[in-house]
mmCIF file of C-alpha atoms in Angstrom:
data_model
loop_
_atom_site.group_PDB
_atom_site.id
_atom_site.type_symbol
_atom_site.label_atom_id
_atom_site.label_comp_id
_atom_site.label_asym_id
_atom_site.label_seq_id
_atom_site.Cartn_x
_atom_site.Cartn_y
_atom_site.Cartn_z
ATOM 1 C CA UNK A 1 10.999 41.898 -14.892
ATOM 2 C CA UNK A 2 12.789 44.475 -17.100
ATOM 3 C CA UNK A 3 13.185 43.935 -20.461
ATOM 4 C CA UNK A 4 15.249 45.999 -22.807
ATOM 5 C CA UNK A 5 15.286 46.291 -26.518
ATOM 6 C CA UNK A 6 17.969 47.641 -28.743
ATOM 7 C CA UNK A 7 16.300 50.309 -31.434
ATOM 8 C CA UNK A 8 18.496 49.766 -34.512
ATOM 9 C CA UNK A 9 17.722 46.610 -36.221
ATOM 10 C CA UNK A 10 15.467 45.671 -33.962
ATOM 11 C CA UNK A 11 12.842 48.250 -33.761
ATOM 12 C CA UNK A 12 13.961 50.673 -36.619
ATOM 13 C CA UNK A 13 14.595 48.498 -39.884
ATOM 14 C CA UNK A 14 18.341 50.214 -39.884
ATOM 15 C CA UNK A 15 18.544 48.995 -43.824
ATOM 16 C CA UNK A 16 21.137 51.874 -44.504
ATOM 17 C CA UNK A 17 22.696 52.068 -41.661
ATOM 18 C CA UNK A 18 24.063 55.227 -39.424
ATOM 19 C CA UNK A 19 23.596 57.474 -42.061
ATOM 20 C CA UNK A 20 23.537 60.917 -40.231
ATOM 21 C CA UNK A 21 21.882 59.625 -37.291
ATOM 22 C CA UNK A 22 18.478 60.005 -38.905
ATOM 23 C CA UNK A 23 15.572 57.777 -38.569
ATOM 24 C CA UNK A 24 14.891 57.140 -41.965
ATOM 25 C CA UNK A 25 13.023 53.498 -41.893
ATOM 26 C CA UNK A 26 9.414 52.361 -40.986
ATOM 27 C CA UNK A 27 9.199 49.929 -37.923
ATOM 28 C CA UNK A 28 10.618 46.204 -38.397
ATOM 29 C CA UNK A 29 7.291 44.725 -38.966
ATOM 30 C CA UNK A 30 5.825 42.584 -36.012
ATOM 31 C CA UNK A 31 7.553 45.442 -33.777
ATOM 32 C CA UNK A 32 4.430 47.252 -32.825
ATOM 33 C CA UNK A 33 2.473 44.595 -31.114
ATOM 34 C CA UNK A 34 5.824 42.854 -29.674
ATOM 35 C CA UNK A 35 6.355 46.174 -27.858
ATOM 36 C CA UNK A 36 2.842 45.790 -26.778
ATOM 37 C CA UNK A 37 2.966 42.481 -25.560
ATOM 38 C CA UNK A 38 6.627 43.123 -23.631
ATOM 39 C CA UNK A 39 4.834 45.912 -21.898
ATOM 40 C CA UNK A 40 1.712 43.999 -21.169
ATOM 41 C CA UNK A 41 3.913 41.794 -19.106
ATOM 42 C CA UNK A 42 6.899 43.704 -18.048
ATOM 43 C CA UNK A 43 8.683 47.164 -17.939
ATOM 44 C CA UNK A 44 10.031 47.912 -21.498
ATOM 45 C CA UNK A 45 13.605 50.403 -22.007
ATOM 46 C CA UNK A 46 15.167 50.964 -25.206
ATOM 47 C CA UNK A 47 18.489 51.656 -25.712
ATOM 48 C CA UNK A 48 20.159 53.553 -28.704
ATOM 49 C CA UNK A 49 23.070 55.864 -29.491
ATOM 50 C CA UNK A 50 21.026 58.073 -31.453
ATOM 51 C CA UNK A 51 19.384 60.451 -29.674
ATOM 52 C CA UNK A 52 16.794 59.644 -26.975
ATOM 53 C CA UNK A 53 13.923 62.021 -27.702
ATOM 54 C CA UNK A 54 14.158 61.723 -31.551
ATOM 55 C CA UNK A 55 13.742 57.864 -31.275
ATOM 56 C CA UNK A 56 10.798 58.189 -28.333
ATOM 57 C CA UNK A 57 9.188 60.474 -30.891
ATOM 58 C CA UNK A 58 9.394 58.443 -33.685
ATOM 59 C CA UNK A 59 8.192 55.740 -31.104
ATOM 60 C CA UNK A 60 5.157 57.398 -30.477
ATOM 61 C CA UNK A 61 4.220 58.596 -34.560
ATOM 62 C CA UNK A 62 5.386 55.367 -35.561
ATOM 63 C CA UNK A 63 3.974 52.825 -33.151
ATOM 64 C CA UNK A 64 1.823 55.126 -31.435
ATOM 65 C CA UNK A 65 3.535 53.492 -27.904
ATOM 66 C CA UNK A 66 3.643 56.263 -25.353
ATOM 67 C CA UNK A 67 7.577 57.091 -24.685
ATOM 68 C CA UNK A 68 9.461 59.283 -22.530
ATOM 69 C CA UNK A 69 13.904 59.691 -22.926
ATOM 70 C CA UNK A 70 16.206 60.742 -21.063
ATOM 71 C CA UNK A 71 16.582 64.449 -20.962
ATOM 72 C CA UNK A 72 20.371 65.318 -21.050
ATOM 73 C CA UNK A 73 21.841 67.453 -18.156
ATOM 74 C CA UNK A 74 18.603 65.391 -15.826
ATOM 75 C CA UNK A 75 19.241 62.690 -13.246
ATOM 76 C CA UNK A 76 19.854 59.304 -15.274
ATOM 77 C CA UNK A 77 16.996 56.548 -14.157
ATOM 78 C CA UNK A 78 18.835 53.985 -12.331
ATOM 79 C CA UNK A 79 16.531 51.234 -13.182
ATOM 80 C CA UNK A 80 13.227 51.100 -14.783
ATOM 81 C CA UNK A 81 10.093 49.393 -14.279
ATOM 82 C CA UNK A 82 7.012 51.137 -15.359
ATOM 83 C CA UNK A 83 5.011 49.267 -17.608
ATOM 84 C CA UNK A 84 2.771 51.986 -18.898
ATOM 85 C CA UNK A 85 5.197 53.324 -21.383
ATOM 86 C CA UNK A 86 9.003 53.236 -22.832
ATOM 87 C CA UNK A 87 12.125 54.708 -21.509
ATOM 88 C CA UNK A 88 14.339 55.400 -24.435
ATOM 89 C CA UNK A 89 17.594 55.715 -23.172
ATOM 90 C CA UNK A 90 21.198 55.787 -24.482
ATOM 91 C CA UNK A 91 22.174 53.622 -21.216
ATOM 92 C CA UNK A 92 21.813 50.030 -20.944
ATOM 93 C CA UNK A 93 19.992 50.020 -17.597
ATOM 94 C CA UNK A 94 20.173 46.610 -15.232
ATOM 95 C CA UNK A 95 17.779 44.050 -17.221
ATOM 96 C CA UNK A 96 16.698 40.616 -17.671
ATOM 97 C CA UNK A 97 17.313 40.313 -20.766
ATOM 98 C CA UNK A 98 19.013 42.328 -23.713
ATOM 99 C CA UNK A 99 17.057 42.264 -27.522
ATOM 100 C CA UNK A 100 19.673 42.887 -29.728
ATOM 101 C CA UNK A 101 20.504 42.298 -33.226
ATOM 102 C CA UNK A 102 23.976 42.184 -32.853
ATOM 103 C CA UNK A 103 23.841 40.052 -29.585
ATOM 104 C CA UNK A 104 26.936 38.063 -29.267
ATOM 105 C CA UNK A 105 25.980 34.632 -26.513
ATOM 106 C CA UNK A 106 29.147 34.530 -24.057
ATOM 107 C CA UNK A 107 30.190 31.397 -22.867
ATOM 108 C CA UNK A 108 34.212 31.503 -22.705
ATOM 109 C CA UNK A 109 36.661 34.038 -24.134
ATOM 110 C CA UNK A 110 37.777 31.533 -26.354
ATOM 111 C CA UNK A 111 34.304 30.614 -27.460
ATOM 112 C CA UNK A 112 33.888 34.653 -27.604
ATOM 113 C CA UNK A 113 36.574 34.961 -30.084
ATOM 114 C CA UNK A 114 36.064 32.435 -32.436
ATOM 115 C CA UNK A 115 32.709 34.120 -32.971
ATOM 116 C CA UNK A 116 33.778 37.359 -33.580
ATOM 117 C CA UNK A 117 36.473 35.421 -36.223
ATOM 118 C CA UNK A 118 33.498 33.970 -37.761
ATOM 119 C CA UNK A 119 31.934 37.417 -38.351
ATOM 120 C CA UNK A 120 34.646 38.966 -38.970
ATOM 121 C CA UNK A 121 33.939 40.225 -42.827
ATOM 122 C CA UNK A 122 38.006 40.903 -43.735
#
């Protein structure tokens, strides 16, 4: 199984935001040894739009979980599924499941939309 894991907000605390695309939080805590665990049992991606080696970087200093990125210009993975370390990626990759923060559950457009309604700050 493949699991991936959004960074912002679920890895990274994210408390301010984009900012200027710098990683200026510490880990959400608990994310360190839930990383571990996912990758005990299954292959582990992250996803981000920031960019892919900063974040496996921080990964490793942070959480000390051994990461590799996509390198731009290289041939993108098509899947992943090694369980030894993290694929940080700005792709979302074919996976089981999707850990996400700002996950919306789809179960009819019209279901869809009243969520997003509901969020809707305005």
């Amino acid at each position: 199984m493949t699991i991936a894991v959004d960074f912002d907000g679920v890895i990274h605390a994210y408390t301010k935001g984009w900012q200027d695309g710098t990683i200026y939080d510490p880990p959400i805590p608990g994310a360190q040894d839930a990383l571990n665990e996912l990758m005990r049992r299954d292959a582990v991606f992250i996803h981000t739009s920031r960019d892919p080696q900063s974040v496996a970087l921080w990964i490793v200093e942070k959480l000390g979980i051994t990461a590799t990125w996509e390198m731009e210009g290289a041939r993108p993975h098509v899947f992943w599924n090694d369980r030894g370390r993290v694929l940080v990626t700005s792709r979302k990759l074919p996976a089981t499941v999707y850990i996400d923060d700002r996950g919306l559950r789809f179960e009819s457009w019209k279901q869809t939309m009243r969520d997003l309604d509901s969020q809707d700050p305005a």
